[in-house]
Amino acid sequence: MLRLPQLQVARPRTVEEALALLGGEGALPFAGGTDLLPNLKHRLLAPQTLVSLAGVEGLSGVSVDPGGALVIGATTRLHEVAEHPEVRARAPALAMAAGLVASPQIRRMGTLGGNVLLDTRCRYVNQSAFWRKSLGHCLKKDGAVCHVVPGGQKCVAAASNDTAPALLTLGASLTVATAAGTREVPLESLWKPDGVYNRRLAPNELVTAIRVPAQAAGHRGAYLKLRPRESFDFPLLGVAVRVDAAGGVVQSADVVVVALQAVPRRVTGASDELAGKALGTQELEAAIVAVGARAHQQCRPLPNVPGDPDYRREMVPVFVRRALRAAAG
Amino acid sequence: MAARDQHGTNPPWGDTFRVIGRPGRKVDGLAKATGAALYTDDLQLPGMLHARTLRSTVPHARIVRVDTSRARALPGVHAVLTGADLPERYGVIPWTQDETALAVDKVRFIGDEVAAVAAVDEDTALQALDLIEVEYEPLHAFLDPEEARTRAEPRIHEDKRDNVSKHVRLEFGPVDAELAGAELIVEGDYSFQSTTHAAIEPHCAVAAHDPSGTLTLWSSTQITHYVHRTVARVLGLPESRVRVIQPCLGGAFGGKSDPFSLELCVAKLAMMTGRPVKMLWTREEVFYAHRGRHAMQMHYRTGATKDGRIRAVDAKLLIDGGAYSSFGLVTTYYAGQLLTGPYAFPSYRFDSTRVFTNKPPCGPKRGHGSVQPRFAFETQLDEVAHALGLDPIEVRRRNFQGAFVETVNGQRVTSSGFLQCLEAVERASGWAERHGKLPRGRGLGVAGSMYISGTNYPVYPNELPQAGIQLKVDRSGLVLAFTGSNDIGQGSSTLVRNIVAEELGMDPADVRVVAADTDLCPVDLGAYSSRVTFMVGNATIDACRKLRRQLVEAVAAKWEVDAARVALGAGHAHDAEDPSRSLTTREVFQLAEARFETLGATGSYDTPELGGKYRGGTIGASPAYSFTAHVAEVEVDEETGRVTCTQLWVAHDCGRALNPTLVAGQIEGSAYMGAAEATLEHHQIDGRGLHTGPSLLDYPIPTSLDVPELHAIVVESLDPEGPYGAKEAGEGPLHPAIPAIGNAIFDAVGVRLRDLPFTPARVLAALRAQAAGGRG
Ligand SMILES: Cc1cc2nc3c(=O)[nH]c(=O)nc-3n(C[C@H](O)[C@H](O)[C@H](O)COP(=O)(O)OP(=O)(O)OC[C@H]3O[C@@H](n4cnc5c(N)ncnc54)[C@H](O)[C@@H]3O)c2cc1C
Ligand code: SF4
């Protein structure tokens, strides 16, 4: 078996204790561990202390605030997110995305917070230390070159978290606790285009909740992913859509694609094409096709995650159309 | 001589079987289901050290220098091994011994073993590996088999003339004349990717060297006997001082057939340190050890009459062998030799070349050597049917060779239920109403195949029996059966138990089986080539029949009746003419022991003389062949190119189904494995010589959601020489899955796919070409 490096595990009971521990040298939050442990075994990270969030009070569970926003504790398991009636009713794209992560076992360990903060992925880096040594390493870890973009100076490892695009279409934000207090970070500003570390969040900051604001009347949403198997696999492409259609007419829409580069990408112009079209009409279908064409124009998968990038690009409009139809249907 | 006795197809007592032919639990079923089963890695011995392997980071290089001094100096390290410590060459086939436990002078692929360390724990061993310095002088790496075929230098194995591992060219009948006279010729290139076994248990070995000089090795092997021979030779020990034991095994599929580096390293390290030593490979290391399916590039030319009768088959095969020979000599033959059924054709030629490349070595994977040619040929048969406007099942029926015939390459075929298999899948799938008539995007495809039940080629030449068994009869009413056969999950120990119970009229619970321990058990050649049921089954019957004569005689004497009146069944001896009279098994054993002294019996099996009278004619010559037919139903998503095999009907002629539950399990396991090779799996080495994803995340074996609805149909053509008429079921049912799926795709959308795997990108490209008016 691959071995874990030697490290300490701390088990705080409160957010304050957790923050104090995270202030220490080489400490990392540890939620379900389903991303962290494989990365540790592959020697991609070398923390001294894992701060387990499992026993921290108040970090888990789904609630609805008086304004109709969903407040989902950071350590709520993906399985619970996918099955929760309030999530399914208020944020269907998120429920679908959470239900399509990995496999049933992993969804019962993995948390929503961990999924939002998932490290970027690349076929050249999510490998054992031996494998990466044979390759000659790369910019993201221990090396000076990129094998995806020859000559490239910037890591383009892909954001591969299924819930990220869904949460973006929903206008979600993170509640972040730091030593200095609590702040709200809109997801729009969370990610930066750097595959080495794509989050604007320090390792000593703790996400306590994910907040999904009340959606517009007639809100609909969907998430679909391309993957080799019907379970288990990370997205080779993930498409989340929002279609707000009060009174059966589209008022506004949004399309976000993941597994392209280091940040999830919004397809521009979806609302321009779709707004004003009535559900179930030829007009809407034509607009859906047009959004697919825009997505094809705008999204260029790289050979960073497995799968033929040309094929993944061809699938962009297909999945955008299918997701829009699923939401509008 | 006993070994070749035929035991007939009938029940031993009366007209019905009591144990055979009935479903029943495996001997180790509960232990596995409850977690109580002990696998090699479960062994913990006092003072045991843990070993790890240093592997090559380059695909092809000369080793200039290995410096282990810093590793040796690390506290907690007990011993460090390099190639110089174990220079003796080995390899499963005696004619092609080109492996060493650790690299001597050069490395031949990324992952090749270079050094091994034994330390107090794994972490210390791993730390020590980091301290070993290896200096390589890189050599040109061969990653393309065509280049390896045509370019001799640098040689991957310096004692060979070039980079060709094996070349076989055999011709039977007037191929060129038949092709010249054929009314239809179908010709094409086909390719099959490499795939791997992905058994859930990774390889593991533990060795202990006791003060009296006996070396005991526990290993997750499927062939204890060859490991025994190899370990003794490489370590310079007499075979009598080496004991090899196979604990409970977590799947093998051919991937645990070779002697492996880890077995030799733990043995040597145990001898050096005087401590037990364990080595467990990581999943990644299992991908490097590989021995999986060979990638093949295949050119086939088939000549037929206009009514669809095959007159000639001309095949040219290029086989990518990877860095070592392994079973490759056999693969090179099997790839040609095993195509000559279930169809008759009067002329056949194959030209088969296996080359060395700088990749993990290929070897035997379920359906060894013949799965790839079967894909090409069964696809080509479909092309013949299409070209002539004939029903693909009808074409197969017309070409059926029959039972009890000799093939064009001189192999003796006995029983054959192939036509029943075809009929069964034709009926079950609704073929007549549905083939060619489903809406676009859905389709049905058919394919057939034949496979061996062991061969009479014993890997190393010898005159000894291929299977042996020993029965110890205890006065408690227990029979212990000692068998060298390896139960790798296929159920061979259950088979032995059930045959003993049937033959001696016992409750199966009173038979226990001790298997795969070279000290305790008579030699069996191991779990490969689907030989175990046939050979071990026959050996078991052989031993039982000797014993039962004594039991019957003792009872007859006691009752003072004619021996013919005594029958054994259901834990008792009965008097056929006086039903009130019976004895328990225990009483019978005691009577017999009193009369004959300590009881026991041995049995064995050896194949009859078989095979064509030419060099290599015995390779693939089997005492009996199994037959299979599949119909696959697929759905093709024309927007994404994704192929979903929704249904798979599999009819398999296994001779008598000795345990129908286990047969169905083998049929299902085989068919799932084949279906996944059609659409998902690819053991791929990239342009740098690196495995593209040596993990079960990146190498996509199917999940329960990725497999078709499977309908296993058992066809029983009783074979005159099999145990009660049984043949094989473990490998044959894999073959047709792949061409059946390809042929179903043709039925669904009209594109002919000749390159595996049928990935969405490939299917989409073919659909594009079709839409653009290109050739399907
Ligand atoms: C075989 C396999 C398949 C997978 N397939 C998919 C897939 O299809 N799609 C997908 O999206 N993911 C997949 N994953 C990745 C992973 O399982 C999920 O993304 C999961 O949601 C991660 O959550 P976790 O709680 O286990 O995170 P962890 O591993 O515990 O943490 C992940 C990261 O987030 C940080 N973190 C976690 N919680 C907090 C917090 N509250 N505050 C601050 N930082 C925090 C950790 O420090 C770490 O850096 C797969 C994983 C495996 C092993
Ligand atoms: S994108 Fe380039 S730098 Fe980033 S992980 Fe992949 S190979 Fe390394």
CSV table of C-alpha atoms in Angstrom, one decimal, chain B residues 32-227:
chain,number,residue,atom,x,y,z
B,32,LYS,CA,-14.5,-14.7,2.4
B,33,ALA,CA,-17.9,-13.1,2.9
B,34,THR,CA,-17.3,-12.6,6.6
B,35,GLY,CA,-13.8,-11.4,6.3
B,36,ALA,CA,-12.4,-14.4,8.2
B,37,ALA,CA,-10.4,-15.6,5.2
B,38,LEU,CA,-6.6,-15.1,5.6
B,39,TYR,CA,-4.7,-13.7,2.6
B,40,THR,CA,-1.0,-13.6,2.3
B,41,ASP,CA,-0.8,-10.0,3.6
B,42,ASP,CA,-2.7,-11.2,6.7
B,43,LEU,CA,0.3,-13.2,7.8
B,44,GLN,CA,2.2,-11.7,10.7
B,45,LEU,CA,5.3,-13.7,11.9
B,46,PRO,CA,7.3,-12.9,15.0
B,47,GLY,CA,10.3,-10.6,14.1
B,48,MET,CA,9.1,-10.1,10.6
B,49,LEU,CA,10.8,-7.5,8.4
B,50,HIS,CA,9.2,-5.5,5.6
B,51,ALA,CA,10.7,-5.2,2.2
B,52,ARG,CA,10.2,-2.7,-0.6
B,53,THR,CA,11.5,-2.5,-4.2
B,54,LEU,CA,13.4,0.2,-5.9
B,55,ARG,CA,12.3,0.5,-9.5
B,56,SER,CA,13.7,2.0,-12.7
B,57,THR,CA,12.6,5.5,-13.5
B,58,VAL,CA,13.8,5.2,-17.1
B,59,PRO,CA,12.5,2.9,-19.9
B,60,HIS,CA,15.8,1.5,-21.2
B,61,ALA,CA,19.2,2.0,-19.9
B,62,ARG,CA,22.5,0.5,-18.9
B,63,ILE,CA,23.1,0.6,-15.1
B,64,VAL,CA,26.4,2.4,-14.6
B,65,ARG,CA,26.5,2.3,-10.9
B,66,VAL,CA,24.3,1.3,-7.9
B,67,ASP,CA,25.4,2.7,-4.6
B,68,THR,CA,23.5,1.2,-1.6
B,69,SER,CA,25.9,2.2,1.1
B,70,ARG,CA,23.8,5.0,2.5
B,71,ALA,CA,20.7,2.8,2.6
B,72,ARG,CA,22.6,0.1,4.4
B,73,ALA,CA,23.8,2.6,7.0
B,74,LEU,CA,20.2,3.7,7.8
B,75,PRO,CA,19.2,2.5,11.3
B,76,GLY,CA,16.4,-0.1,11.0
B,77,VAL,CA,17.7,-1.5,7.6
B,78,HIS,CA,18.6,-5.2,7.8
B,79,ALA,CA,19.6,-6.0,4.3
B,80,VAL,CA,19.8,-4.5,0.8
B,81,LEU,CA,19.7,-6.6,-2.4
B,82,THR,CA,20.7,-5.7,-5.9
B,83,GLY,CA,20.9,-7.7,-9.1
B,84,ALA,CA,24.4,-9.0,-8.3
B,85,ASP,CA,22.9,-10.9,-5.3
B,86,LEU,CA,20.5,-12.9,-7.4
B,87,PRO,CA,22.0,-13.2,-10.9
B,88,GLU,CA,20.4,-16.5,-11.9
B,89,ARG,CA,18.1,-16.1,-14.8
B,90,TYR,CA,14.6,-17.5,-14.8
B,91,GLY,CA,11.3,-17.3,-16.7
B,92,VAL,CA,8.2,-19.4,-16.6
B,93,ILE,CA,9.0,-21.0,-20.0
B,94,PRO,CA,12.3,-22.9,-19.8
B,95,TRP,CA,13.3,-21.9,-23.4
B,96,THR,CA,13.0,-18.1,-22.8
B,97,GLN,CA,14.5,-17.4,-19.4
B,98,ASP,CA,15.3,-13.7,-19.6
B,99,GLU,CA,14.3,-12.4,-16.2
B,100,THR,CA,16.3,-11.7,-13.1
B,101,ALA,CA,14.9,-10.9,-9.7
B,102,LEU,CA,16.6,-7.5,-9.8
B,103,ALA,CA,18.1,-5.8,-12.8
B,104,VAL,CA,21.6,-7.0,-13.7
B,105,ASP,CA,23.5,-4.4,-15.9
B,106,LYS,CA,20.4,-2.9,-17.5
B,107,VAL,CA,16.8,-1.9,-17.0
B,108,ARG,CA,14.1,-2.5,-19.6
B,109,PHE,CA,11.1,-0.5,-18.6
B,110,ILE,CA,9.9,2.1,-16.2
B,111,GLY,CA,9.1,0.1,-13.1
B,112,ASP,CA,11.7,-2.7,-13.7
B,113,GLU,CA,13.0,-3.9,-10.4
B,114,VAL,CA,16.5,-2.6,-9.4
B,115,ALA,CA,17.0,-3.1,-5.7
B,116,ALA,CA,15.2,-4.3,-2.6
B,117,VAL,CA,15.5,-3.4,1.1
B,118,ALA,CA,14.3,-5.3,4.2
B,119,ALA,CA,13.8,-3.1,7.2
B,120,VAL,CA,12.0,-3.1,10.5
B,121,ASP,CA,9.0,-1.5,8.9
B,122,GLU,CA,7.8,-0.2,5.5
B,123,ASP,CA,8.5,3.4,6.2
B,124,THR,CA,12.1,2.7,7.0
B,125,ALA,CA,12.4,0.5,3.9
B,126,LEU,CA,11.0,3.3,1.8
B,127,GLN,CA,13.4,5.8,3.3
B,128,ALA,CA,16.2,3.5,2.5
B,129,LEU,CA,15.1,3.3,-1.1
B,130,ASP,CA,15.5,7.0,-1.4
B,131,LEU,CA,19.1,6.7,-0.3
B,132,ILE,CA,20.1,4.3,-3.0
B,133,GLU,CA,21.8,6.0,-5.9
B,134,VAL,CA,21.5,4.6,-9.3
B,135,GLU,CA,23.3,6.0,-12.3
B,136,TYR,CA,21.8,5.1,-15.7
B,137,GLU,CA,23.2,5.4,-19.2
B,138,PRO,CA,20.0,5.8,-21.3
B,139,LEU,CA,19.4,3.7,-24.4
B,140,HIS,CA,16.9,4.2,-27.1
B,141,ALA,CA,13.5,3.1,-25.9
B,142,PHE,CA,11.3,1.0,-28.1
B,143,LEU,CA,7.7,1.9,-27.6
B,144,ASP,CA,6.3,1.1,-31.0
B,145,PRO,CA,6.2,-2.6,-31.8
B,146,GLU,CA,6.7,-2.0,-35.5
B,147,GLU,CA,9.9,-0.2,-34.8
B,148,ALA,CA,11.0,-3.1,-32.5
B,149,ARG,CA,10.2,-5.6,-35.3
B,150,THR,CA,12.3,-3.8,-37.9
B,151,ARG,CA,15.1,-2.3,-35.8
B,152,ALA,CA,17.6,-4.6,-34.2
B,153,GLU,CA,19.7,-2.2,-32.3
B,154,PRO,CA,20.0,-1.5,-29.5
B,155,ARG,CA,18.8,-4.9,-28.4
B,156,ILE,CA,16.6,-5.0,-25.4
B,157,HIS,CA,18.0,-8.5,-24.6
B,158,GLU,CA,21.6,-8.6,-25.7
B,159,ASP,CA,21.8,-12.4,-26.1
B,160,LYS,CA,19.1,-12.2,-28.8
B,161,ARG,CA,19.8,-11.4,-32.4
B,162,ASP,CA,17.3,-8.6,-32.6
B,163,ASN,CA,14.2,-7.4,-30.8
B,164,VAL,CA,12.0,-10.2,-31.9
B,165,SER,CA,10.8,-12.3,-29.0
B,166,LYS,CA,9.3,-15.1,-31.0
B,167,HIS,CA,8.2,-15.7,-34.6
B,168,VAL,CA,5.9,-18.5,-35.7
B,169,ARG,CA,4.6,-19.1,-39.2
B,170,LEU,CA,2.4,-22.1,-39.8
B,171,GLU,CA,0.4,-23.0,-42.9
B,172,PHE,CA,-2.2,-25.7,-43.2
B,173,GLY,CA,-3.9,-26.6,-46.5
B,174,PRO,CA,-3.6,-24.7,-49.8
B,175,VAL,CA,-4.2,-21.1,-48.6
B,176,ASP,CA,-3.1,-19.3,-51.7
B,177,ALA,CA,-5.0,-21.5,-54.0
B,178,GLU,CA,-8.2,-21.2,-51.9
B,179,LEU,CA,-7.8,-17.5,-51.8
B,180,ALA,CA,-7.3,-17.3,-55.5
B,181,GLY,CA,-10.5,-19.3,-56.0
B,182,ALA,CA,-12.6,-17.6,-53.4
B,183,GLU,CA,-15.8,-15.9,-54.5
B,184,LEU,CA,-15.5,-13.3,-51.7
B,185,ILE,CA,-12.4,-12.0,-50.0
B,186,VAL,CA,-12.7,-9.8,-46.9
B,187,GLU,CA,-9.5,-8.2,-45.8
B,188,GLY,CA,-8.7,-5.7,-43.0
B,189,ASP,CA,-6.6,-4.4,-40.2
B,190,TYR,CA,-7.7,-4.8,-36.6
B,191,SER,CA,-6.1,-3.7,-33.4
B,192,PHE,CA,-6.4,-4.8,-29.8
B,193,GLN,CA,-5.1,-2.7,-27.0
B,194,SER,CA,-3.3,-4.0,-24.0
B,195,THR,CA,-5.5,-4.6,-20.9
B,196,THR,CA,-4.6,-5.9,-17.5
B,197,HIS,CA,-6.1,-8.3,-14.9
B,198,ALA,CA,-6.8,-5.8,-12.0
B,199,ALA,CA,-7.2,-8.5,-9.5
B,200,ILE,CA,-8.3,-6.8,-6.2
B,201,GLU,CA,-5.6,-8.4,-4.1
B,202,PRO,CA,-2.2,-7.0,-5.0
B,203,HIS,CA,0.8,-9.5,-5.1
B,204,CYS,CA,2.2,-10.3,-1.7
B,205,ALA,CA,4.9,-12.8,-0.5
B,206,VAL,CA,6.3,-13.7,2.9
B,207,ALA,CA,9.3,-15.9,3.4
B,208,ALA,CA,10.8,-17.6,6.5
B,209,HIS,CA,14.0,-19.6,6.6
B,210,ASP,CA,14.1,-21.9,9.6
B,211,PRO,CA,17.3,-23.0,11.4
B,212,SER,CA,17.2,-26.4,9.8
B,213,GLY,CA,17.6,-24.8,6.4
B,214,THR,CA,14.0,-25.1,5.0
B,215,LEU,CA,12.7,-22.1,3.2
B,216,THR,CA,9.0,-21.5,3.4
B,217,LEU,CA,7.4,-19.1,1.0
B,218,TRP,CA,3.8,-17.9,1.2
B,219,SER,CA,2.8,-16.3,-2.0
B,220,SER,CA,-0.3,-15.0,-3.7
B,221,THR,CA,0.5,-17.2,-6.7
B,222,GLN,CA,-1.8,-19.2,-9.0
B,223,ILE,CA,1.0,-21.6,-9.9
B,224,THR,CA,2.7,-22.9,-6.7
B,225,HIS,CA,4.7,-25.5,-8.6
B,226,TYR,CA,6.5,-23.2,-11.0
B,227,VAL,CA,7.3,-20.8,-8.2
